[in-house]
Coordinates of C-alpha atoms in Angstrom, one line a residue:
Chain H
M22 CA 104.6 11.7 67.5
E23 CA 104.8 8.9 65.1
L24 CA 108.2 7.7 63.3
T25 CA 108.4 5.2 60.6
G26 CA 111.0 2.6 59.9
K27 CA 111.4 -0.8 58.3
S28 CA 110.2 -3.7 60.2
V29 CA 112.5 -6.9 60.6
F30 CA 110.3 -8.6 62.8
G31 CA 106.5 -8.2 63.6
G32 CA 104.9 -7.9 66.9
I33 CA 103.6 -5.0 69.2
A34 CA 105.8 -3.6 72.2
I35 CA 104.6 -1.1 74.7
G36 CA 107.0 0.4 77.2
N37 CA 109.4 3.2 78.0
L38 CA 112.2 4.0 75.6
S39 CA 115.8 3.6 76.7
L40 CA 118.8 4.9 74.6
Y41 CA 121.6 2.5 74.5
R42 CA 124.7 4.1 75.7
K43 CA 127.6 3.2 73.4
N44 CA 131.1 2.6 74.8
D45 CA 131.9 5.2 72.6
N46 CA 135.5 5.9 73.6
V47 CA 137.0 9.2 72.6
V48 CA 140.2 8.3 71.2
K49 CA 142.8 11.0 71.0
R50 CA 145.9 10.8 68.8
V51 CA 148.9 11.1 71.4
K52 CA 152.6 11.0 70.4
V53 CA 154.5 8.5 72.3
D54 CA 158.5 8.1 73.1
D55 CA 158.3 4.3 73.2
P56 CA 156.5 2.7 70.5
E57 CA 157.5 -0.7 71.4
H58 CA 155.7 -0.4 74.6
E59 CA 152.6 0.7 72.9
I60 CA 152.9 -2.4 70.6
N61 CA 153.1 -4.5 73.9
R62 CA 150.1 -2.8 75.3
F63 CA 148.2 -3.6 71.9
E64 CA 149.4 -7.2 72.1
E65 CA 148.2 -7.4 75.9
A66 CA 144.8 -5.6 75.1
K67 CA 144.2 -7.9 72.2
E68 CA 144.7 -11.2 74.1
T69 CA 142.4 -9.7 76.9
A70 CA 139.7 -8.8 74.2
K71 CA 140.0 -12.2 72.8
Q72 CA 139.4 -13.8 76.1
Q73 CA 136.2 -11.7 76.6
L74 CA 135.1 -12.8 73.1
G75 CA 135.6 -16.4 74.3
Q76 CA 133.3 -15.7 77.2
L77 CA 130.7 -14.0 74.9
Y78 CA 130.9 -17.2 72.7
D79 CA 129.8 -19.2 75.6
K80 CA 127.2 -17.0 76.7
A81 CA 125.7 -16.7 73.3
M82 CA 125.7 -20.4 72.9
K83 CA 123.6 -20.9 75.9
E84 CA 121.2 -17.9 75.2
V85 CA 120.8 -17.8 71.3
G86 CA 122.3 -21.0 69.9
E87 CA 125.4 -21.9 67.9
A88 CA 124.5 -20.1 64.6
N89 CA 124.4 -16.8 66.4
A90 CA 127.3 -17.6 68.7
A91 CA 129.6 -18.3 65.7
V92 CA 130.2 -14.5 65.0
F93 CA 132.4 -14.3 68.2
E94 CA 134.6 -16.9 67.0
V95 CA 135.1 -15.0 63.8
H96 CA 135.7 -12.1 66.0
Q97 CA 138.5 -13.8 67.5
M98 CA 140.0 -14.7 64.3
M99 CA 139.7 -11.1 62.9
L100 CA 141.8 -10.0 66.0
D101 CA 144.5 -12.3 64.9
D102 CA 144.3 -11.4 61.4
L103 CA 147.9 -10.4 60.3
D104 CA 146.7 -7.5 58.1
Y105 CA 144.8 -6.0 60.9
I106 CA 147.7 -6.4 63.5
E107 CA 150.4 -5.2 60.9
S108 CA 148.4 -2.2 60.3
V109 CA 148.2 -1.3 63.9
Q110 CA 151.8 -2.0 64.5
N111 CA 153.0 -0.1 61.4
M112 CA 150.9 3.0 62.4
I113 CA 152.4 2.9 66.0
R114 CA 155.9 2.5 64.6
S115 CA 155.9 4.9 61.6
Q116 CA 153.9 7.7 63.4
G117 CA 154.9 7.0 67.0
I118 CA 151.5 7.3 68.2
N119 CA 149.4 5.6 70.9
A120 CA 148.1 2.1 70.7
E121 CA 144.4 3.4 71.1
F122 CA 144.5 5.7 68.0
A123 CA 146.2 3.1 65.9
V124 CA 143.4 0.6 66.7
A125 CA 140.6 2.9 66.2
T126 CA 142.0 4.2 62.8
T127 CA 142.8 0.7 61.6
G128 CA 139.1 -0.6 62.6
D129 CA 137.7 2.4 60.8
N130 CA 139.9 1.7 57.6
F131 CA 138.7 -1.9 57.4
S132 CA 135.2 -1.1 58.4
E133 CA 135.0 1.4 55.4
M134 CA 136.3 -1.2 53.1
F135 CA 133.6 -3.7 54.0
A136 CA 131.0 -0.8 53.8
A137 CA 132.1 -0.1 50.1
M138 CA 131.4 -3.7 49.0
D139 CA 128.3 -4.3 46.7
D140 CA 127.0 -7.2 49.0
D141 CA 124.4 -6.5 51.7
Y142 CA 125.8 -9.2 53.9
M143 CA 129.5 -7.9 53.6
R144 CA 128.4 -4.4 54.3
A145 CA 126.8 -5.6 57.5
R146 CA 130.2 -6.9 58.5
A147 CA 131.6 -3.4 58.7
A148 CA 129.9 -3.3 62.0
D149 CA 131.9 -6.4 63.1
V150 CA 135.3 -4.8 62.4
K151 CA 134.2 -1.5 64.3
D152 CA 133.1 -3.7 67.2
I153 CA 136.5 -5.6 67.8
S154 CA 138.3 -2.5 67.5
N155 CA 136.1 -0.8 70.0
R156 CA 136.5 -3.8 72.3
V157 CA 140.5 -3.5 72.1
V158 CA 140.2 0.3 72.7
S159 CA 138.0 -0.2 75.7
V160 CA 140.3 -2.7 77.2
L161 CA 143.4 -0.2 76.5
Q162 CA 141.5 2.5 78.3
G163 CA 140.3 0.4 81.1
G164 CA 137.0 1.6 80.2
E165 CA 133.7 0.3 81.1
D166 CA 131.1 -1.3 78.9
G167 CA 128.2 0.5 77.5
G168 CA 124.6 -0.5 78.1
F169 CA 121.2 1.1 79.3
D170 CA 120.0 1.7 82.7
S171 CA 116.7 0.1 83.7
D172 CA 115.2 -2.2 86.2
E173 CA 112.1 -2.9 84.1
P174 CA 111.7 -4.1 80.5
V175 CA 112.2 -1.3 77.9
I176 CA 112.2 -0.5 74.2
I177 CA 116.1 -0.2 73.3
I178 CA 116.7 2.7 71.0
A179 CA 120.4 3.0 69.4
D180 CA 122.4 3.9 66.5
D181 CA 123.0 0.3 65.8
L182 CA 124.0 -2.4 68.1
A183 CA 127.2 -4.6 67.6
P184 CA 127.0 -8.3 68.1
S185 CA 128.7 -8.1 71.4
E186 CA 126.5 -5.5 72.7
T187 CA 123.3 -7.5 71.7
V188 CA 124.8 -10.6 73.5
Q189 CA 125.7 -8.6 76.6
L190 CA 122.1 -7.3 77.0
D191 CA 120.0 -8.8 79.7
K192 CA 117.3 -10.3 77.3
S193 CA 114.5 -10.2 80.1
K194 CA 114.8 -6.4 80.0
V195 CA 114.3 -5.9 76.4
L196 CA 110.9 -5.4 74.7
S197 CA 111.9 -4.3 71.3
F198 CA 114.9 -2.8 69.3
V199 CA 114.7 0.4 67.3
T200 CA 117.8 1.4 65.6
R201 CA 118.7 4.3 63.4
G202 CA 121.1 2.3 61.0
G203 CA 121.3 -1.4 60.6
S204 CA 120.1 -3.8 58.0
T205 CA 117.8 -6.9 57.8
N206 CA 121.1 -8.8 58.0
S207 CA 122.4 -7.1 61.1
H208 CA 122.9 -8.8 64.4
T209 CA 120.2 -6.7 65.9
A210 CA 117.6 -8.2 63.2
I211 CA 118.8 -11.6 63.6
L212 CA 118.7 -11.5 67.5
A213 CA 115.1 -9.8 67.3
R214 CA 113.9 -12.8 65.2
T215 CA 115.6 -15.2 67.6
M216 CA 113.8 -13.4 70.7
N217 CA 110.7 -13.3 68.9
I218 CA 110.3 -9.5 69.7
P219 CA 109.5 -6.6 67.3
A220 CA 112.4 -4.6 65.8
L221 CA 112.6 -1.5 63.5
I222 CA 115.6 -0.3 61.4
G223 CA 116.2 2.8 59.8
V224 CA 114.2 4.9 62.3
D225 CA 115.3 8.6 62.2
F226 CA 114.8 9.3 66.0
D227 CA 115.9 12.3 68.3
D228 CA 117.9 11.4 71.4
E229 CA 115.5 13.5 73.3
I230 CA 112.7 10.7 73.2
N231 CA 115.1 8.7 75.4
G232 CA 112.9 7.7 78.7
K233 CA 109.6 8.5 77.0
F234 CA 106.7 6.0 76.7
A235 CA 106.2 4.6 73.3
I236 CA 104.7 1.8 71.2
V237 CA 106.5 -0.2 68.5
D238 CA 104.3 -1.6 65.8
G239 CA 106.4 -4.2 64.2
F240 CA 103.7 -5.0 61.6
A241 CA 103.3 -1.4 60.2
G242 CA 106.9 -0.4 60.9
K243 CA 105.8 2.4 63.3
L244 CA 107.3 4.0 66.4
I245 CA 104.5 5.9 68.3
V246 CA 106.1 8.2 71.0
E247 CA 103.7 9.4 73.7
P248 CA 100.7 7.9 72.3
D249 CA 97.2 9.4 73.3
A250 CA 95.0 7.0 75.3
D251 CA 92.9 6.0 72.3
V252 CA 95.7 4.8 70.4
L253 CA 97.1 3.0 73.4
A254 CA 94.0 1.2 74.0
V255 CA 94.0 0.0 70.4
Y256 CA 97.6 -1.3 70.6
Q257 CA 96.9 -2.9 74.1
K258 CA 94.0 -4.8 72.8
K259 CA 96.2 -5.7 69.5
Q260 CA 99.0 -6.9 71.7
N261 CA 96.7 -9.1 73.8
E262 CA 95.3 -10.7 70.6
E263 CA 98.7 -11.2 69.5
R264 CA 99.9 -12.9 72.5
E265 CA 96.8 -15.0 72.5
K266 CA 97.6 -15.9 69.0
Q267 CA 101.3 -17.0 69.8
R268 CA 100.0 -19.0 72.9
L269 CA 97.5 -20.8 70.7
L270 CA 100.2 -21.3 68.0
L271 CA 102.6 -22.8 70.4
E272 CA 100.0 -24.9 72.3
L273 CA 97.9 -26.1 69.6
K274 CA 99.9 -26.4 66.4
G275 CA 99.9 -30.0 65.2
K276 CA 97.4 -31.1 67.7
E277 CA 94.2 -32.9 66.8
N278 CA 90.6 -31.5 66.5
V279 CA 89.3 -33.7 69.3
T280 CA 87.0 -33.4 72.2
L281 CA 87.8 -34.6 75.9
D282 CA 85.8 -37.6 75.2
G283 CA 87.3 -38.6 71.9
T284 CA 85.2 -36.9 69.3
K285 CA 87.0 -35.8 66.1
I286 CA 85.9 -33.6 63.6
N287 CA 87.5 -31.8 60.5
L288 CA 88.6 -28.2 60.8
Y289 CA 89.1 -26.4 57.4
A290 CA 89.7 -22.9 56.5
N291 CA 87.9 -20.4 54.1
I292 CA 89.8 -18.7 51.5
G293 CA 89.2 -16.1 49.0
G294 CA 92.2 -16.2 46.7
V295 CA 95.5 -18.1 46.2
G296 CA 97.4 -15.6 48.3
D297 CA 95.6 -17.1 51.5
V298 CA 97.1 -20.4 51.3
A299 CA 100.1 -19.5 53.4
D300 CA 97.8 -18.4 56.3
V301 CA 95.8 -21.8 55.9
L302 CA 99.2 -23.6 56.3
K303 CA 100.6 -21.4 59.2
N304 CA 97.5 -21.8 61.3
D305 CA 97.4 -25.6 60.7
A306 CA 94.1 -26.1 58.9
G307 CA 93.2 -29.7 57.7
G308 CA 92.1 -28.7 54.4
I309 CA 90.2 -25.8 52.6
G310 CA 86.5 -25.9 53.4
L311 CA 85.4 -23.0 51.1
F312 CA 87.4 -21.6 48.3
R313 CA 85.5 -18.9 47.1
S314 CA 86.3 -18.8 43.4
E315 CA 84.6 -15.1 42.8
F316 CA 88.0 -13.5 43.0
L317 CA 88.8 -14.7 39.6
Y318 CA 85.7 -13.0 38.2
L319 CA 85.8 -9.9 40.4
E320 CA 89.4 -9.1 39.7
S321 CA 89.1 -9.4 36.0
N322 CA 87.5 -7.1 33.2
D323 CA 86.4 -10.0 31.3
Y324 CA 85.4 -13.7 31.7
P325 CA 88.6 -15.3 33.2
T326 CA 89.9 -18.0 30.7
E327 CA 90.0 -21.5 31.6
E328 CA 93.7 -21.5 31.8
D329 CA 93.7 -18.7 34.3
Q330 CA 91.2 -20.5 36.4
F331 CA 93.1 -23.8 36.0
K332 CA 96.5 -22.2 37.2
A333 CA 94.8 -20.8 40.3
Y334 CA 93.0 -23.9 41.3
R335 CA 96.1 -26.0 40.4
T336 CA 98.3 -23.9 42.7
V337 CA 96.2 -24.0 45.6
A338 CA 95.7 -28.0 45.1
E339 CA 99.4 -28.3 44.9
N340 CA 100.2 -26.1 47.9
M341 CA 97.6 -28.0 50.0
A342 CA 99.6 -31.3 49.2
G343 CA 97.0 -33.8 49.3
K344 CA 94.7 -32.1 51.8
K345 CA 91.0 -31.5 50.6
V346 CA 90.5 -28.3 48.8
I347 CA 86.8 -27.6 48.3
I348 CA 85.8 -25.0 45.6
R349 CA 82.8 -23.5 45.3
T350 CA 81.6 -22.6 41.9
L351 CA 80.8 -19.0 40.9
D352 CA 78.6 -17.1 43.4
I353 CA 78.0 -13.9 42.0
G354 CA 74.7 -11.7 42.0
A355 CA 73.0 -10.2 44.9
D356 CA 75.8 -8.2 46.7
K357 CA 78.5 -9.4 44.4
Q358 CA 78.2 -7.6 41.0
V359 CA 80.5 -8.1 37.8
D360 CA 80.0 -5.5 35.0
Y361 CA 80.9 -7.8 32.1
F362 CA 78.1 -10.2 33.1
Q363 CA 75.7 -7.4 32.0
M364 CA 73.0 -8.3 34.4
E365 CA 69.8 -6.5 34.5
K366 CA 68.9 -4.6 37.6
E367 CA 66.7 -6.3 40.0
E368 CA 64.0 -5.4 42.7
N369 CA 65.3 -8.0 45.0
P370 CA 68.7 -9.3 44.0
A371 CA 69.2 -11.5 47.2
L372 CA 66.2 -13.5 45.9
G373 CA 67.1 -13.2 42.2
Y374 CA 69.4 -14.2 39.6
R375 CA 72.5 -15.4 41.2
A376 CA 75.0 -18.1 41.7
I377 CA 73.9 -21.5 40.3
R378 CA 71.0 -19.8 38.7
I379 CA 73.4 -17.9 36.4
C380 CA 75.5 -20.9 35.9
L381 CA 72.5 -23.1 34.6
D382 CA 71.4 -20.3 32.5
R383 CA 74.7 -19.4 31.0
V384 CA 76.0 -22.8 30.6
E385 CA 79.2 -22.0 28.7
V386 CA 80.5 -19.8 31.6
F387 CA 79.8 -22.7 34.0
K388 CA 81.5 -25.2 31.7
T389 CA 84.7 -23.2 31.5
Q390 CA 84.9 -23.2 35.3
L391 CA 84.0 -26.8 35.5
R392 CA 86.6 -27.8 33.1
A393 CA 89.3 -25.8 34.9
I394 CA 88.4 -27.3 38.2
Y395 CA 88.3 -30.9 36.9
R396 CA 91.8 -30.3 35.0
A397 CA 93.1 -29.1 38.4
S398 CA 91.9 -32.0 40.4
Y399 CA 94.6 -34.2 38.7
Y400 CA 97.1 -32.2 40.9
G401 CA 95.6 -32.6 44.3
K402 CA 92.5 -33.5 46.2
I403 CA 89.7 -31.3 45.1
S404 CA 86.0 -31.2 45.6
I405 CA 83.3 -29.0 44.0
M406 CA 80.4 -27.6 45.7
Y407 CA 77.4 -25.6 44.3
P408 CA 76.0 -22.4 45.9
M409 CA 72.3 -21.5 46.2
I410 CA 70.7 -24.9 45.5
I411 CA 66.8 -25.1 46.0
S412 CA 65.9 -28.4 44.5
V413 CA 66.9 -32.0 43.3
D414 CA 66.2 -31.1 39.9
E415 CA 69.1 -28.5 39.9
V416 CA 71.5 -31.0 41.1
H417 CA 70.4 -33.4 38.3
R418 CA 71.1 -30.7 35.7
I419 CA 74.3 -29.9 37.3
K420 CA 75.4 -33.8 37.1
E421 CA 74.4 -33.7 33.4
I422 CA 76.7 -30.8 32.6
V423 CA 79.3 -32.3 34.7
A424 CA 79.0 -35.5 32.6
E425 CA 79.5 -33.5 29.4
V426 CA 82.5 -31.8 30.7
K427 CA 84.1 -35.2 31.7
K428 CA 83.3 -36.8 28.3
E429 CA 85.0 -33.8 26.6
L430 CA 88.0 -34.1 28.8
D431 CA 88.2 -38.0 28.2
D432 CA 87.9 -37.5 24.4
Q433 CA 90.7 -34.9 24.5
G434 CA 92.9 -37.4 26.7
V435 CA 93.1 -34.8 29.5
P436 CA 93.6 -36.4 32.9
Y437 CA 91.4 -35.6 36.0
G438 CA 91.1 -36.8 39.4
E439 CA 88.2 -38.2 41.7
V440 CA 86.2 -35.3 42.7
E441 CA 83.7 -35.2 45.7
T442 CA 80.4 -33.4 44.9
G443 CA 78.7 -31.0 47.4
I444 CA 76.2 -28.5 47.8
M445 CA 75.7 -25.4 49.9
V446 CA 72.7 -25.6 52.1
E447 CA 71.8 -21.9 52.5
T448 CA 68.2 -21.7 51.6
P449 CA 65.2 -23.0 53.5
A450 CA 64.2 -25.1 50.4
A451 CA 67.4 -27.0 50.6
V452 CA 67.0 -27.7 54.4
L453 CA 63.4 -29.0 53.8
M454 CA 64.7 -31.1 51.0
S455 CA 67.9 -32.2 52.6
E456 CA 67.1 -35.8 52.9
E457 CA 66.5 -36.2 49.2
L458 CA 69.6 -34.0 48.3
A459 CA 71.8 -35.9 50.5
K460 CA 71.3 -38.9 48.5
E461 CA 72.4 -37.1 45.4
V462 CA 75.7 -35.6 46.8
D463 CA 78.6 -36.7 49.0
F464 CA 78.5 -33.7 51.3
F465 CA 76.6 -30.4 52.4
S466 CA 78.1 -27.3 53.6
I467 CA 75.9 -25.1 55.4
G468 CA 76.2 -21.3 54.6
T469 CA 74.9 -19.8 57.6
N470 CA 74.9 -16.2 56.4
D471 CA 72.4 -16.6 53.7
L472 CA 70.6 -19.3 55.6
T473 CA 70.0 -16.7 58.4
Q474 CA 68.9 -14.1 55.9
Y475 CA 66.4 -16.4 54.1
T476 CA 65.1 -18.1 57.2
L477 CA 64.4 -15.0 59.0
A478 CA 63.3 -13.1 55.7
C479 CA 65.8 -10.6 57.0
D480 CA 68.0 -8.6 54.5
R481 CA 71.7 -9.0 55.5
Q482 CA 72.7 -5.8 53.8
N483 CA 70.2 -3.6 55.7
A484 CA 71.8 -2.1 58.9
K485 CA 68.6 -1.3 60.3
L486 CA 67.8 -4.9 60.8
D487 CA 71.0 -5.9 62.6
G488 CA 69.0 -6.5 65.7
I489 CA 66.7 -8.9 63.9
N490 CA 69.2 -10.6 61.7
D491 CA 70.3 -13.1 64.6
P492 CA 72.1 -16.3 63.4
H493 CA 71.5 -17.6 66.9
H494 CA 67.7 -17.5 66.4
P495 CA 66.3 -21.0 67.3
A496 CA 65.0 -21.4 63.7
V497 CA 68.3 -21.0 62.2
L498 CA 69.8 -23.4 64.6
R499 CA 66.8 -26.0 64.1
A500 CA 67.4 -25.6 60.3
I501 CA 71.1 -26.6 60.9
E502 CA 70.2 -29.4 63.1
M503 CA 67.7 -30.7 60.4
T504 CA 70.3 -30.4 57.7
I505 CA 72.8 -32.5 59.8
K506 CA 70.4 -35.2 60.7
N507 CA 69.0 -35.5 57.2
G508 CA 72.4 -35.3 55.6
H509 CA 73.6 -38.2 57.6
K510 CA 70.4 -40.3 56.9
G511 CA 71.0 -39.8 53.2
G512 CA 74.6 -40.6 53.4
A513 CA 76.1 -37.2 53.0
W514 CA 78.7 -35.8 55.5
V515 CA 77.8 -32.1 56.7
G516 CA 79.8 -29.1 57.5
I517 CA 79.4 -25.5 58.3
C518 CA 81.1 -22.9 56.4
G519 CA 79.6 -19.6 57.4
E520 CA 80.5 -17.1 59.8
L521 CA 78.7 -19.2 62.6
G522 CA 81.3 -22.0 62.2
A523 CA 83.8 -19.9 63.9
D524 CA 81.6 -18.7 66.8
T525 CA 82.8 -20.6 69.8
T526 CA 79.8 -20.1 71.8
L527 CA 78.1 -22.4 69.5
T528 CA 80.8 -25.1 68.8
E529 CA 79.5 -27.3 71.5
T530 CA 75.9 -27.1 70.1
F531 CA 77.1 -28.0 66.7
L532 CA 79.2 -31.0 67.9
R533 CA 76.1 -32.2 69.8
M534 CA 74.2 -31.9 66.5
G535 CA 76.9 -34.3 64.8
V536 CA 78.5 -31.8 62.6
D537 CA 81.4 -33.4 60.6
E538 CA 83.4 -30.5 59.6
L539 CA 83.8 -26.6 60.5
S540 CA 85.3 -24.4 58.0
V541 CA 86.3 -20.9 59.4
S542 CA 88.7 -18.0 58.5
P543 CA 92.5 -19.2 58.8
S544 CA 93.0 -17.0 61.8
R545 CA 90.1 -18.6 63.6
I546 CA 91.3 -22.2 63.2
L547 CA 93.3 -22.5 66.4
A548 CA 90.9 -20.6 68.6
V549 CA 88.2 -23.1 67.4
R550 CA 90.5 -25.9 68.0
D551 CA 91.1 -24.7 71.5
K552 CA 87.3 -24.7 72.0
I553 CA 87.0 -28.1 70.5
R554 CA 89.6 -29.5 72.8
S555 CA 87.9 -28.2 76.0
I556 CA 84.5 -29.8 75.3
D557 CA 83.2 -33.0 76.9
L558 CA 80.2 -34.4 75.0
S559 CA 79.9 -37.2 77.5
K560 CA 78.5 -34.8 80.0
Chain X
M6 CA 153.7 -24.5 43.1
K7 CA 150.3 -26.2 43.1
E8 CA 147.1 -24.4 41.8
F9 CA 143.5 -25.4 41.3
N10 CA 140.1 -23.6 40.6
Y11 CA 137.0 -24.2 42.5
V12 CA 133.4 -22.7 41.8
I13 CA 131.6 -21.9 45.0
T14 CA 128.2 -23.6 45.4
D15 CA 127.2 -22.4 48.9
P16 CA 124.2 -20.0 48.4
E17 CA 125.8 -17.6 50.8
G18 CA 129.1 -17.5 49.2
I19 CA 132.2 -17.4 51.4
H20 CA 130.7 -15.5 54.4
A21 CA 132.3 -14.9 57.8
R22 CA 132.1 -18.4 59.3
P23 CA 133.4 -20.5 56.5
A24 CA 136.1 -17.9 55.8
G25 CA 137.2 -18.5 59.2
L26 CA 137.3 -22.1 58.8
F27 CA 139.0 -22.0 55.6
V28 CA 141.7 -19.5 57.0
K29 CA 142.3 -21.9 60.1
A30 CA 142.8 -24.8 57.4
A31 CA 145.3 -22.7 55.4
A32 CA 147.1 -21.6 58.5
A33 CA 147.8 -25.3 59.3
F34 CA 150.5 -25.5 56.5
P35 CA 153.8 -24.0 56.4
C36 CA 153.7 -23.1 52.5
N37 CA 152.3 -19.7 51.3
V38 CA 148.5 -20.0 50.5
T39 CA 146.7 -17.5 48.3
I40 CA 143.0 -17.4 47.2
G41 CA 142.2 -15.3 44.3
K42 CA 139.3 -14.0 42.3
D43 CA 139.3 -12.2 39.0
G44 CA 143.2 -12.1 39.1
K45 CA 143.1 -10.6 42.7
D46 CA 145.0 -12.7 44.9
V47 CA 144.9 -12.4 48.7
D48 CA 146.8 -14.3 51.5
A49 CA 144.4 -17.1 52.5
K50 CA 145.7 -17.0 56.0
R51 CA 144.2 -13.7 56.7
I52 CA 140.5 -13.7 57.2
L53 CA 139.8 -10.0 56.5
G54 CA 141.5 -10.2 53.2
V55 CA 139.5 -13.4 52.3
M56 CA 136.3 -11.9 53.5
S57 CA 137.2 -8.7 51.4
L58 CA 137.1 -10.6 48.1
G59 CA 133.4 -10.9 48.5
V60 CA 133.0 -14.2 46.8
K61 CA 129.6 -15.3 46.1
Q62 CA 127.7 -18.5 44.8
G63 CA 128.8 -19.3 41.4
M64 CA 132.1 -17.4 41.3
E65 CA 135.4 -19.1 40.7
V66 CA 138.4 -18.9 43.0
T67 CA 141.8 -19.8 42.3
I68 CA 143.9 -21.3 45.3
K69 CA 147.7 -21.3 45.0
C70 CA 150.1 -23.1 47.2
D71 CA 153.8 -22.6 47.2
G72 CA 156.6 -23.9 49.7
D73 CA 156.9 -26.7 52.0
Q74 CA 153.9 -29.3 52.0
E75 CA 152.3 -27.6 48.9
D76 CA 150.9 -30.8 47.6
E77 CA 149.3 -31.8 51.0
A78 CA 147.9 -28.3 51.4
A79 CA 146.4 -28.3 47.8
A80 CA 144.7 -31.6 48.5
E81 CA 143.5 -30.7 51.9
L82 CA 142.1 -27.2 50.9
E83 CA 140.3 -28.7 47.8
K84 CA 138.6 -31.2 50.0
F85 CA 137.6 -28.5 52.6
L86 CA 136.1 -26.4 49.7
K87 CA 134.3 -29.3 48.4
E88 CA 132.7 -30.3 51.5
N89 CA 131.9 -26.7 53.0
L90 CA 131.6 -24.1 50.2

C-alpha cells in the first residue's frame, strides 16, 4: 500500500509504524455545587502545568536548542493570559460547571480563533493553545501522558504532534514522523529538520496500519506500507547511499583535496545548466570544470540569443563567486542533434560534422557564443574550452575569431575579464599532437568518453559493444598519461572531465600520472575527495 | 494619555516569541496599555490578544498608554519595538 503526503524533510526511514497515543482526555460537562472550588482546582492545575512547561523548556534547551525551546516559555505566558483565565473562570461561575470542561472549551475557542487567521504561522499556533489546554485538563484529571510503546526505533504516525509531545518523545526511538495534519511551520516539521530525519505531513492513513512494517520516502513524499521485497531492497540501497552521503558531507565538507603525502589537486564539478550550481556549492566543489553549454541550444526552438546566453553564463559566474567556471563551447552533432541547425544526415555522425567543426564553419553562431562568454567573464572567473580539437591549425583559427570578438567588444566599450583558454583532448590526434597543442593553450581537459570511443574505434552508442568499449583499456590510460606529460612539457595544466575522472579505482593512477584537476558530477565530489585523502603517493 | 505609531520591520511580524516579550514589557507598568491595528485595540498585557492581531511585516501598530507612568511606559515600549520588531 502506498500513501502520499507532503515532505517537510528528505531522507529514507525503514521500520515499524507506531501510532502516537494522544492524552486525548474525554471531558464531560458536569454541573458542580461549588464553582469557587472548581476555580481553585483550575488555579492549582494551571500552576502545575506551568511547572511542567518549565521542565520541558529545560529539556528542550538541552536537546533541540533555544530556538525550539522558546515555545514553552510562550506556553507559560499563554497560561497566564488574562483573556484565557477570565474565560475559564466566567464559564465555571456562570454555568456552574467543572473546571475540566471550562478549560477544554476555552482551549477550543481560542484555537478556532487562530485556525481562522489568514496567516500560516498563526494558524499553526492553534495547536499551541490546544496543547496548553490539554495539559491543564490532564493535570485536573490526574491523567497520564500520551505516547507510544516501543523498545526499538519506530516511524511515528499521528494526527499531529503538539510541541510538548514532540519534546517528551525519546528521540533515539524515532525514525520518522508521519502526520495527518500539520503544516510546514508545525513543530513536528521543525523538529524533524532539527533531528535530520524524514517527515511527511498531510498523509491520509488508516489507524489500522499501526504496527506494520513501512518505508518513509522523504524525497518523494511517500509512505509505503508493507513493501514487497524488491521495493524494500531498492530503498535499503538508497538509505545506505544516503547515509554514506551524509557521512561524507559531515566529514569532508571544507576539507582540502590533498593526499596523505601532501599532493594537492583541484576537484571541480561538471554541470549541464544554471540549475545545477546549487548542487555544486552544496557538495563543496572548488569550481566548475565543465559547463556544458548545449542546454542553451537543446532547450530552445531557435538559436539562443547572445543576451540569453550572457545571462546564463553570468548567473553561474556570479553564483560561483570568484571560483573558476570553465565553459565548453557548443558541442552538438553526433548523439546531440538540434533541429534548427538543419544538419544533413550522416553515415558516421560521431566522426562527422560536430562541435568545433560546426563552429569554425558557421562562424556567426560561434561568435554569438564567444561574445556572450566574454561579456560574462567580467562578472566572475571564466575560462573557455573548445571540444573535438584535432590540430594546432584549428586552435589558430579559433584564436583569430576570438581576437575579432575582443576587438568588437573593445570598440563598443564592453568590458570583459581575463579568460583562460583550453581545449578538450578527446581525439587520438589531439593526444599525439599534445606537446604542440600545449604551447598554444593554458590547459587541457581530457574527455574520456569520446577518447575511449575514438581510441578503441568503438561506437559508444552501440550496446553490443559494451564489453569492448572499456575505458580501463591500457591504450586509453596510456593516451591519458601521454597527454598529461606533454601538457606539462608545453606549459599547460591538465585535467580530466569525463566519466573516468569520478572512477575512484583510477584516482591513484591519475594522481601518479600527475593530473592537476578532476572534474566530476557534483554528487561524486565528496566521494572522490574521500579517495584522494586516503592515497599516499610516497609509497 | 501617550500614543505612538510604529511600523513592524521584523520579517516574521509579531510572532509568538516577541509577542511574549512585548507583553512582559507592557505588564511591567501600572498604566493601561493597548496595541492596535486598523482601529482594533487589544490589551497589550495579554499574549493571546496580541497574537490574535496577526501583525505582519510592514504593518503599522498604534500603542496607547494611559494612567500611572504612561510617559515611561510609552518610551520603554517604543524602545523595545525598535530593538526587537
